[in-house]
PDB file of C-alpha atoms and ligand atoms in Angstrom:
ATOM      1  CA  MET A   3      29.536  -1.280 -29.947  1.00  0.00           C
ATOM      2  CA  ARG A   4      29.026  -0.981 -26.354  1.00  0.00           C
ATOM      3  CA  ARG A   5      27.379  -3.790 -24.547  1.00  0.00           C
ATOM      4  CA  LYS A   6      24.332  -2.440 -22.271  1.00  0.00           C
ATOM      5  CA  LEU A   7      25.153  -2.828 -18.810  1.00  0.00           C
ATOM      6  CA  LEU A   8      22.633  -2.675 -15.708  1.00  0.00           C
ATOM      7  CA  ILE A   9      23.523  -2.982 -12.543  1.00  0.00           C
ATOM      8  CA  GLY A  10      21.453  -3.017  -9.162  1.00  0.00           C
ATOM      9  CA  ASN A  11      23.186  -1.301  -6.441  1.00  0.00           C
ATOM     10  CA  TRP A  12      21.781  -2.613  -3.032  1.00  0.00           C
ATOM     11  CA  LYS A  13      23.331  -0.479  -0.660  1.00  0.00           C
ATOM     12  CA  MET A  14      22.655  -1.714   2.761  1.00  0.00           C
ATOM     13  CA  ASN A  15      19.743  -4.119   2.141  1.00  0.00           C
ATOM     14  CA  LYS A  16      18.796  -7.463   2.039  1.00  0.00           C
ATOM     15  CA  THR A  17      20.122 -10.092   4.585  1.00  0.00           C
ATOM     16  CA  ARG A  18      21.576 -13.199   3.164  1.00  0.00           C
ATOM     17  CA  ARG A  19      18.310 -14.880   3.344  1.00  0.00           C
ATOM     18  CA  GLU A  20      16.601 -11.865   1.526  1.00  0.00           C
ATOM     19  CA  ALA A  21      19.277 -12.118  -1.154  1.00  0.00           C
ATOM     20  CA  LEU A  22      18.754 -15.777  -2.046  1.00  0.00           C
ATOM     21  CA  GLY A  23      15.112 -15.164  -2.353  1.00  0.00           C
ATOM     22  CA  PHE A  24      15.820 -12.728  -4.999  1.00  0.00           C
ATOM     23  CA  LEU A  25      17.985 -15.094  -6.697  1.00  0.00           C
ATOM     24  CA  GLU A  26      15.281 -17.373  -6.643  1.00  0.00           C
ATOM     25  CA  ARG A  27      12.750 -15.207  -8.227  1.00  0.00           C
ATOM     26  CA  SER A  28      15.746 -14.037 -10.861  1.00  0.00           C
ATOM     27  CA  ARG A  29      16.454 -17.499 -12.239  1.00  0.00           C
ATOM     28  CA  GLY A  30      17.460 -17.566 -15.919  1.00  0.00           C
ATOM     29  CA  LEU A  31      17.685 -13.607 -15.765  1.00  0.00           C
ATOM     30  CA  ALA A  32      21.582 -12.983 -16.343  1.00  0.00           C
ATOM     31  CA  SER A  33      21.680 -15.418 -19.030  1.00  0.00           C
ATOM     32  CA  PHE A  34      18.597 -14.395 -20.633  1.00  0.00           C
ATOM     33  CA  ALA A  35      20.125 -10.766 -20.773  1.00  0.00           C
ATOM     34  CA  ALA A  36      23.677 -11.716 -21.989  1.00  0.00           C
ATOM     35  CA  SER A  37      22.440 -13.617 -24.912  1.00  0.00           C
ATOM     36  CA  HIS A  38      20.501 -10.269 -25.985  1.00  0.00           C
ATOM     37  CA  GLY A  39      23.663  -8.112 -25.759  1.00  0.00           C
ATOM     38  CA  VAL A  40      22.939  -6.846 -21.915  1.00  0.00           C
ATOM     39  CA  ASP A  41      25.164  -7.355 -19.442  1.00  0.00           C
ATOM     40  CA  VAL A  42      23.238  -7.427 -15.729  1.00  0.00           C
ATOM     41  CA  GLY A  43      24.991  -7.125 -12.195  1.00  0.00           C
ATOM     42  CA  ILE A  44      24.230  -6.848  -8.542  1.00  0.00           C
ATOM     43  CA  ALA A  45      26.109  -5.145  -5.859  1.00  0.00           C
ATOM     44  CA  PRO A  46      24.948  -6.778  -2.703  1.00  0.00           C
ATOM     45  CA  SER A  47      26.681  -5.981   0.922  1.00  0.00           C
ATOM     46  CA  TYR A  48      29.805  -7.665   1.349  1.00  0.00           C
ATOM     47  CA  LEU A  49      28.183 -10.242   3.172  1.00  0.00           C
ATOM     48  CA  SER A  50      26.176 -11.810   0.342  1.00  0.00           C
ATOM     49  CA  LEU A  51      28.761 -11.469  -2.453  1.00  0.00           C
ATOM     50  CA  ASP A  52      29.275 -15.140  -2.276  1.00  0.00           C
ATOM     51  CA  LEU A  53      25.821 -16.198  -2.525  1.00  0.00           C
ATOM     52  CA  LEU A  54      25.587 -14.022  -5.928  1.00  0.00           C
ATOM     53  CA  LEU A  55      28.480 -15.542  -7.091  1.00  0.00           C
ATOM     54  CA  ALA A  56      27.326 -18.935  -6.398  1.00  0.00           C
ATOM     55  CA  ALA A  57      23.548 -18.899  -7.441  1.00  0.00           C
ATOM     56  CA  GLY A  58      23.750 -15.462  -9.440  1.00  0.00           C
ATOM     57  CA  GLU A  59      23.791 -17.668 -12.938  1.00  0.00           C
ATOM     58  CA  GLY A  60      26.666 -15.419 -14.340  1.00  0.00           C
ATOM     59  CA  MET A  61      25.369 -12.260 -13.129  1.00  0.00           C
ATOM     60  CA  ILE A  62      28.061  -9.580 -12.727  1.00  0.00           C
ATOM     61  CA  VAL A  63      28.881  -9.470  -8.741  1.00  0.00           C
ATOM     62  CA  ALA A  64      30.244  -5.785  -7.584  1.00  0.00           C
ATOM     63  CA  ALA A  65      31.421  -4.755  -4.251  1.00  0.00           C
ATOM     64  CA  GLN A  66      29.976  -1.386  -2.979  1.00  0.00           C
ATOM     65  CA  ASN A  67      33.283  -0.233  -1.669  1.00  0.00           C
ATOM     66  CA  CYS A  68      36.721  -1.663  -0.969  1.00  0.00           C
ATOM     67  CA  HIS A  69      40.080  -0.512   0.467  1.00  0.00           C
ATOM     68  CA  PHE A  70      43.256   0.501  -1.624  1.00  0.00           C
ATOM     69  CA  ARG A  71      45.500  -1.065   0.487  1.00  0.00           C
ATOM     70  CA  LYS A  72      46.037  -4.700   0.071  1.00  0.00           C
ATOM     71  CA  SER A  73      46.465  -5.539   3.976  1.00  0.00           C
ATOM     72  CA  GLY A  74      46.916  -3.570   7.277  1.00  0.00           C
ATOM     73  CA  ALA A  75      45.440  -1.820  10.268  1.00  0.00           C
ATOM     74  CA  PHE A  76      42.134  -0.576   9.068  1.00  0.00           C
ATOM     75  CA  THR A  77      39.646  -2.040  11.234  1.00  0.00           C
ATOM     76  CA  GLY A  78      36.404  -2.302   9.147  1.00  0.00           C
ATOM     77  CA  GLU A  79      37.677  -2.354   5.578  1.00  0.00           C
ATOM     78  CA  ILE A  80      37.731  -5.053   3.000  1.00  0.00           C
ATOM     79  CA  SER A  81      40.568  -5.342   0.860  1.00  0.00           C
ATOM     80  CA  ILE A  82      40.657  -6.139  -3.151  1.00  0.00           C
ATOM     81  CA  PRO A  83      42.694  -9.371  -2.778  1.00  0.00           C
ATOM     82  CA  MET A  84      39.835 -10.455  -0.199  1.00  0.00           C
ATOM     83  CA  LEU A  85      37.541  -9.574  -2.818  1.00  0.00           C
ATOM     84  CA  LEU A  86      39.856 -11.131  -6.036  1.00  0.00           C
ATOM     85  CA  GLU A  87      39.849 -14.366  -3.587  1.00  0.00           C
ATOM     86  CA  LEU A  88      36.084 -14.633  -3.288  1.00  0.00           C
ATOM     87  CA  GLY A  89      36.032 -14.247  -7.366  1.00  0.00           C
ATOM     88  CA  VAL A  90      34.764 -10.733  -7.077  1.00  0.00           C
ATOM     89  CA  LYS A  91      35.784  -8.544 -10.316  1.00  0.00           C
ATOM     90  CA  TRP A  92      34.031  -5.308  -9.761  1.00  0.00           C
ATOM     91  CA  CYS A  93      33.360  -2.803  -7.629  1.00  0.00           C
ATOM     92  CA  ILE A  94      31.559   0.596  -7.197  1.00  0.00           C
ATOM     93  CA  VAL A  95      33.867   3.570  -6.111  1.00  0.00           C
ATOM     94  CA  GLY A  96      32.914   7.550  -5.016  1.00  0.00           C
ATOM     95  CA  HIS A  97      29.124   6.639  -4.624  1.00  0.00           C
ATOM     96  CA  SER A  98      27.814   9.847  -3.636  1.00  0.00           C
ATOM     97  CA  GLU A  99      26.549   8.320  -0.262  1.00  0.00           C
ATOM     98  CA  ARG A 100      29.923   7.341   0.617  1.00  0.00           C
ATOM     99  CA  ARG A 101      31.366  10.896  -0.497  1.00  0.00           C
ATOM    100  CA  ALA A 102      28.855  12.698   1.707  1.00  0.00           C
ATOM    101  CA  CYS A 103      28.670   9.960   4.858  1.00  0.00           C
ATOM    102  CA  PHE A 104      32.161   8.674   4.703  1.00  0.00           C
ATOM    103  CA  ASN A 105      34.597  11.171   3.478  1.00  0.00           C
ATOM    104  CA  GLU A 106      35.170   9.762   0.602  1.00  0.00           C
ATOM    105  CA  THR A 107      37.273  12.288  -1.905  1.00  0.00           C
ATOM    106  CA  ASP A 108      38.346  12.348  -5.450  1.00  0.00           C
ATOM    107  CA  GLY A 109      41.776  11.421  -4.200  1.00  0.00           C
ATOM    108  CA  SER A 110      40.792   8.424  -2.044  1.00  0.00           C
ATOM    109  CA  CYS A 111      38.886   7.386  -5.231  1.00  0.00           C
ATOM    110  CA  ASN A 112      41.673   7.819  -7.177  1.00  0.00           C
ATOM    111  CA  LEU A 113      43.920   5.456  -5.088  1.00  0.00           C
ATOM    112  CA  LYS A 114      40.925   2.953  -5.196  1.00  0.00           C
ATOM    113  CA  ILE A 115      40.258   3.072  -9.039  1.00  0.00           C
ATOM    114  CA  LEU A 116      44.181   2.578  -9.483  1.00  0.00           C
ATOM    115  CA  ALA A 117      44.326  -0.506  -6.978  1.00  0.00           C
ATOM    116  CA  LEU A 118      41.644  -1.878  -8.562  1.00  0.00           C
ATOM    117  CA  LEU A 119      42.855  -1.828 -11.948  1.00  0.00           C
ATOM    118  CA  ALA A 120      46.173  -2.960 -10.645  1.00  0.00           C
ATOM    119  CA  GLY A 121      44.291  -5.893  -9.484  1.00  0.00           C
ATOM    120  CA  GLY A 122      42.588  -7.027 -13.034  1.00  0.00           C
ATOM    121  CA  MET A 123      39.453  -5.851 -11.098  1.00  0.00           C
ATOM    122  CA  ALA A 124      36.515  -3.142 -12.878  1.00  0.00           C
ATOM    123  CA  PRO A 125      36.073   0.030 -10.989  1.00  0.00           C
ATOM    124  CA  ILE A 126      32.519   1.417 -11.530  1.00  0.00           C
ATOM    125  CA  TYR A 127      33.426   5.068 -10.510  1.00  0.00           C
ATOM    126  CA  CYS A 128      30.134   7.469  -9.694  1.00  0.00           C
ATOM    127  CA  VAL A 129      30.444  10.993 -10.296  1.00  0.00           C
ATOM    128  CA  GLY A 130      27.667  13.633 -10.345  1.00  0.00           C
ATOM    129  CA  GLU A 131      26.881  17.187  -9.091  1.00  0.00           C
ATOM    130  CA  SER A 132      24.545  18.465  -6.013  1.00  0.00           C
ATOM    131  CA  GLU A 133      21.431  20.055  -6.452  1.00  0.00           C
ATOM    132  CA  ALA A 134      23.315  23.549  -5.457  1.00  0.00           C
ATOM    133  CA  GLU A 135      25.965  23.126  -8.030  1.00  0.00           C
ATOM    134  CA  PHE A 136      23.406  21.797 -10.581  1.00  0.00           C
ATOM    135  CA  ASP A 137      21.378  25.226 -10.160  1.00  0.00           C
ATOM    136  CA  ALA A 138      24.370  27.018 -10.134  1.00  0.00           C
ATOM    137  CA  GLY A 139      25.031  25.503 -13.438  1.00  0.00           C
ATOM    138  CA  LYS A 140      28.432  23.964 -12.225  1.00  0.00           C
ATOM    139  CA  THR A 141      27.794  20.459 -13.317  1.00  0.00           C
ATOM    140  CA  GLU A 142      30.535  20.590 -16.136  1.00  0.00           C
ATOM    141  CA  GLU A 143      32.961  21.952 -13.673  1.00  0.00           C
ATOM    142  CA  VAL A 144      32.423  19.314 -10.979  1.00  0.00           C
ATOM    143  CA  LEU A 145      32.397  16.515 -13.413  1.00  0.00           C
ATOM    144  CA  ARG A 146      35.833  17.662 -14.704  1.00  0.00           C
ATOM    145  CA  ARG A 147      37.182  17.552 -11.577  1.00  0.00           C
ATOM    146  CA  GLU A 148      35.953  14.361 -10.612  1.00  0.00           C
ATOM    147  CA  ILE A 149      37.111  12.651 -13.802  1.00  0.00           C
ATOM    148  CA  ARG A 150      40.361  14.361 -13.707  1.00  0.00           C
ATOM    149  CA  GLU A 151      41.103  13.693 -10.003  1.00  0.00           C
ATOM    150  CA  GLY A 152      39.364  10.351  -9.837  1.00  0.00           C
ATOM    151  CA  LEU A 153      41.189   9.030 -12.900  1.00  0.00           C
ATOM    152  CA  LYS A 154      44.272  10.498 -12.803  1.00  0.00           C
ATOM    153  CA  GLY A 155      47.249   8.126 -13.691  1.00  0.00           C
ATOM    154  CA  VAL A 156      45.039   5.334 -15.129  1.00  0.00           C
ATOM    155  CA  LYS A 157      46.454   4.294 -18.302  1.00  0.00           C
ATOM    156  CA  ALA A 158      44.882   4.117 -21.524  1.00  0.00           C
ATOM    157  CA  ASP A 159      45.217   0.373 -21.836  1.00  0.00           C
ATOM    158  CA  ASP A 160      43.453   0.070 -18.736  1.00  0.00           C
ATOM    159  CA  ALA A 161      40.491   2.604 -19.477  1.00  0.00           C
ATOM    160  CA  ALA A 162      38.391  -0.014 -21.693  1.00  0.00           C
ATOM    161  CA  ARG A 163      37.866  -1.709 -17.828  1.00  0.00           C
ATOM    162  CA  LEU A 164      36.479   1.214 -16.344  1.00  0.00           C
ATOM    163  CA  VAL A 165      32.730   2.075 -16.229  1.00  0.00           C
ATOM    164  CA  ILE A 166      31.458   5.668 -15.257  1.00  0.00           C
ATOM    165  CA  ALA A 167      27.889   6.234 -13.622  1.00  0.00           C
ATOM    166  CA  TYR A 168      27.097   9.569 -13.827  1.00  0.00           C
ATOM    167  CA  GLU A 169      24.636  10.176 -10.703  1.00  0.00           C
ATOM    168  CA  PRO A 170      23.256  13.382 -10.124  1.00  0.00           C
ATOM    169  CA  ILE A 171      23.026  13.570  -6.147  1.00  0.00           C
ATOM    170  CA  TRP A 172      19.562  15.453  -6.336  1.00  0.00           C
ATOM    171  CA  ALA A 173      18.288  12.565  -8.234  1.00  0.00           C
ATOM    172  CA  ILE A 174      19.216   9.761  -5.905  1.00  0.00           C
ATOM    173  CA  GLY A 175      16.569   8.184  -3.977  1.00  0.00           C
ATOM    174  CA  THR A 176      14.574  11.398  -4.599  1.00  0.00           C
ATOM    175  CA  GLY A 177      12.247  10.138  -6.721  1.00  0.00           C
ATOM    176  CA  LYS A 178      12.914  12.830  -9.055  1.00  0.00           C
ATOM    177  CA  SER A 179      15.051  11.403 -12.060  1.00  0.00           C
ATOM    178  CA  ALA A 180      17.323  13.860 -14.173  1.00  0.00           C
ATOM    179  CA  SER A 181      15.448  13.707 -17.623  1.00  0.00           C
ATOM    180  CA  PRO A 182      17.313  11.944 -20.560  1.00  0.00           C
ATOM    181  CA  GLU A 183      18.265  14.893 -22.306  1.00  0.00           C
ATOM    182  CA  ILE A 184      19.895  16.292 -18.913  1.00  0.00           C
ATOM    183  CA  ALA A 185      21.515  12.929 -18.639  1.00  0.00           C
ATOM    184  CA  GLU A 186      22.904  12.632 -22.148  1.00  0.00           C
ATOM    185  CA  ARG A 187      24.366  16.394 -21.907  1.00  0.00           C
ATOM    186  CA  SER A 188      26.527  15.488 -18.856  1.00  0.00           C
ATOM    187  CA  ILE A 189      27.285  11.785 -20.051  1.00  0.00           C
ATOM    188  CA  GLY A 190      28.553  13.181 -23.301  1.00  0.00           C
ATOM    189  CA  PHE A 191      30.390  15.658 -21.587  1.00  0.00           C
ATOM    190  CA  ILE A 192      32.187  13.086 -19.587  1.00  0.00           C
ATOM    191  CA  ARG A 193      32.889  11.085 -22.969  1.00  0.00           C
ATOM    192  CA  SER A 194      34.596  14.175 -24.310  1.00  0.00           C
ATOM    193  CA  LEU A 195      36.583  14.244 -21.120  1.00  0.00           C
ATOM    194  CA  LEU A 196      37.407  10.613 -21.347  1.00  0.00           C
ATOM    195  CA  ALA A 197      38.614  11.127 -24.871  1.00  0.00           C
ATOM    196  CA  GLU A 198      40.912  13.958 -23.510  1.00  0.00           C
ATOM    197  CA  LEU A 199      42.449  11.487 -21.128  1.00  0.00           C
ATOM    198  CA  PHE A 200      42.744   8.218 -23.265  1.00  0.00           C
ATOM    199  CA  GLY A 201      42.047   9.135 -26.786  1.00  0.00           C
ATOM    200  CA  ALA A 202      38.581   9.263 -28.816  1.00  0.00           C
ATOM    201  CA  ASP A 203      39.028   5.343 -29.414  1.00  0.00           C
ATOM    202  CA  ALA A 204      39.439   4.245 -25.645  1.00  0.00           C
ATOM    203  CA  ALA A 205      36.887   6.757 -25.256  1.00  0.00           C
ATOM    204  CA  ALA A 206      34.221   5.098 -27.182  1.00  0.00           C
ATOM    205  CA  LYS A 207      34.661   1.575 -25.459  1.00  0.00           C
ATOM    206  CA  ILE A 208      33.989   2.969 -21.691  1.00  0.00           C
ATOM    207  CA  ARG A 209      30.585   2.361 -20.626  1.00  0.00           C
ATOM    208  CA  ILE A 210      29.134   5.448 -19.138  1.00  0.00           C
ATOM    209  CA  LEU A 211      25.669   4.816 -16.727  1.00  0.00           C
ATOM    210  CA  TYR A 212      23.284   6.771 -15.828  1.00  0.00           C
ATOM    211  CA  GLY A 213      21.832   6.694 -12.002  1.00  0.00           C
ATOM    212  CA  GLY A 214      19.332   8.459  -9.958  1.00  0.00           C
ATOM    213  CA  SER A 215      15.868   7.416  -9.434  1.00  0.00           C
ATOM    214  CA  VAL A 216      15.630   4.979 -12.515  1.00  0.00           C
ATOM    215  CA  LYS A 217      12.669   2.798 -12.457  1.00  0.00           C
ATOM    216  CA  PRO A 218      10.598   0.517 -15.537  1.00  0.00           C
ATOM    217  CA  GLY A 219       8.552   3.558 -15.826  1.00  0.00           C
ATOM    218  CA  ASN A 220      11.045   5.939 -16.790  1.00  0.00           C
ATOM    219  CA  PHE A 221      13.904   3.663 -18.128  1.00  0.00           C
ATOM    220  CA  ARG A 222      13.436   3.230 -21.969  1.00  0.00           C
ATOM    221  CA  PRO A 223      14.063   6.755 -23.247  1.00  0.00           C
ATOM    222  CA  TYR A 224      17.760   6.869 -21.401  1.00  0.00           C
ATOM    223  CA  LEU A 225      18.532   3.872 -23.683  1.00  0.00           C
ATOM    224  CA  LEU A 226      17.390   5.825 -27.046  1.00  0.00           C
ATOM    225  CA  GLU A 227      20.398   8.225 -25.889  1.00  0.00           C
ATOM    226  CA  LYS A 228      23.551   7.881 -27.743  1.00  0.00           C
ATOM    227  CA  ASP A 229      26.063   7.910 -24.964  1.00  0.00           C
ATOM    228  CA  ILE A 230      23.858   6.457 -22.258  1.00  0.00           C
ATOM    229  CA  ASP A 231      25.005   2.766 -21.771  1.00  0.00           C
ATOM    230  CA  GLY A 232      22.640   1.696 -19.042  1.00  0.00           C
ATOM    231  CA  ALA A 233      22.060   2.590 -15.233  1.00  0.00           C
ATOM    232  CA  LEU A 234      23.053   1.982 -11.603  1.00  0.00           C
ATOM    233  CA  VAL A 235      20.020   1.114 -10.134  1.00  0.00           C
ATOM    234  CA  GLY A 236      19.193   1.765  -6.203  1.00  0.00           C
ATOM    235  CA  GLY A 237      15.572   1.215  -5.208  1.00  0.00           C
ATOM    236  CA  ALA A 238      13.999  -0.446  -7.981  1.00  0.00           C
ATOM    237  CA  SER A 239      16.591  -2.811  -8.101  1.00  0.00           C
ATOM    238  CA  LEU A 240      15.396  -4.467  -4.703  1.00  0.00           C
ATOM    239  CA  ASP A 241      12.286  -5.715  -6.008  1.00  0.00           C
ATOM    240  CA  PRO A 242      12.886  -8.661  -8.219  1.00  0.00           C
ATOM    241  CA  ALA A 243       9.852  -8.283 -10.507  1.00  0.00           C
ATOM    242  CA  ASP A 244      11.188  -4.252 -11.075  1.00  0.00           C
ATOM    243  CA  PHE A 245      14.750  -5.621 -11.768  1.00  0.00           C
ATOM    244  CA  ARG A 246      13.540  -8.078 -13.988  1.00  0.00           C
ATOM    245  CA  LYS A 247      11.148  -5.540 -15.743  1.00  0.00           C
ATOM    246  CA  LEU A 248      14.392  -3.293 -16.003  1.00  0.00           C
ATOM    247  CA  VAL A 249      16.086  -6.175 -17.879  1.00  0.00           C
ATOM    248  CA  GLU A 250      13.768  -6.582 -20.238  1.00  0.00           C
ATOM    249  CA  ILE A 251      13.550  -3.040 -21.196  1.00  0.00           C
ATOM    250  CA  ALA A 252      17.217  -3.019 -21.898  1.00  0.00           C
ATOM    251  CA  VAL A 253      17.108  -6.436 -24.068  1.00  0.00           C
ATOM    252  CA  GLU A 254      14.102  -4.619 -26.539  1.00  0.00           C
TER     253      GLU A 254
HETATM  254  P1  PGA B  21      18.012   5.103  -6.732  1.00  0.00           P
HETATM  255  O1  PGA B  21      20.032   5.103  -6.419  1.00  0.00           O
HETATM  256  O2  PGA B  21      18.011   4.345  -7.845  1.00  0.00           O
HETATM  257  O3  PGA B  21      17.726   4.436  -5.535  1.00  0.00           O
HETATM  258  O4  PGA B  21      18.107   6.629  -7.043  1.00  0.00           O
HETATM  259  C1  PGA B  21      20.541   5.044  -7.451  1.00  0.00           C
HETATM  260  C2  PGA B  21      22.314   4.902  -6.914  1.00  0.00           C
HETATM  261  O5  PGA B  21      22.248   5.292  -5.659  1.00  0.00           O
HETATM  262  O6  PGA B  21      23.398   4.144  -7.480  1.00  0.00           O
END
């Protein structure tokens, strides 16, 4: 049985003071969820990672990005040893905003995923098609490429530590979520690709999240789908009341 997983991606939102305010209003949330078989996490800015680790009461704490090199002349970048020293064990890789605004490719994602796994961390690898690709019926082609290229060289033994987030680009921050049926079709397809790479048993253990305009009002039906294990949530994770509602729905 895969545990449900809900991760809030704060993107470039919340100062440290605002992050603390959120935590004050989220007391007991992670332990409540964990005791009901649901893992809850937040990916804050780098500057708030330590706050979430100290005051998150067991929340999973994820970075939003990392560099694949251990150190070097890469101004502005953060390395995996830096994250590990802080106690961060999870990291988002290949979010569509990073692919679109910061030239991330399947190849750079692959380097990061391999480095994260080698460091003992858990990558949350984001995949998903654009609106034009969806309209042209190319969703599976895109997902096949992103999964095969992004996960090239990953060992079956490490695969259980992976989390995949299916985030159709046309659903991110648009208010236009993919229907649970569309999400399940794509996520079921991703699981079949994972089975080709790692075998059916390993693939059955990998958690796959849906992301794209998830809100308290639309979250429930996704969780009823057999391959969807939770959500990566942007906008609705910024409001502590909304985030608490999402956790309560996942717990139900
Ligand atoms: P959204 O973002 O929930 O605001 O659509 C999701 C994401 O980018 O992970």
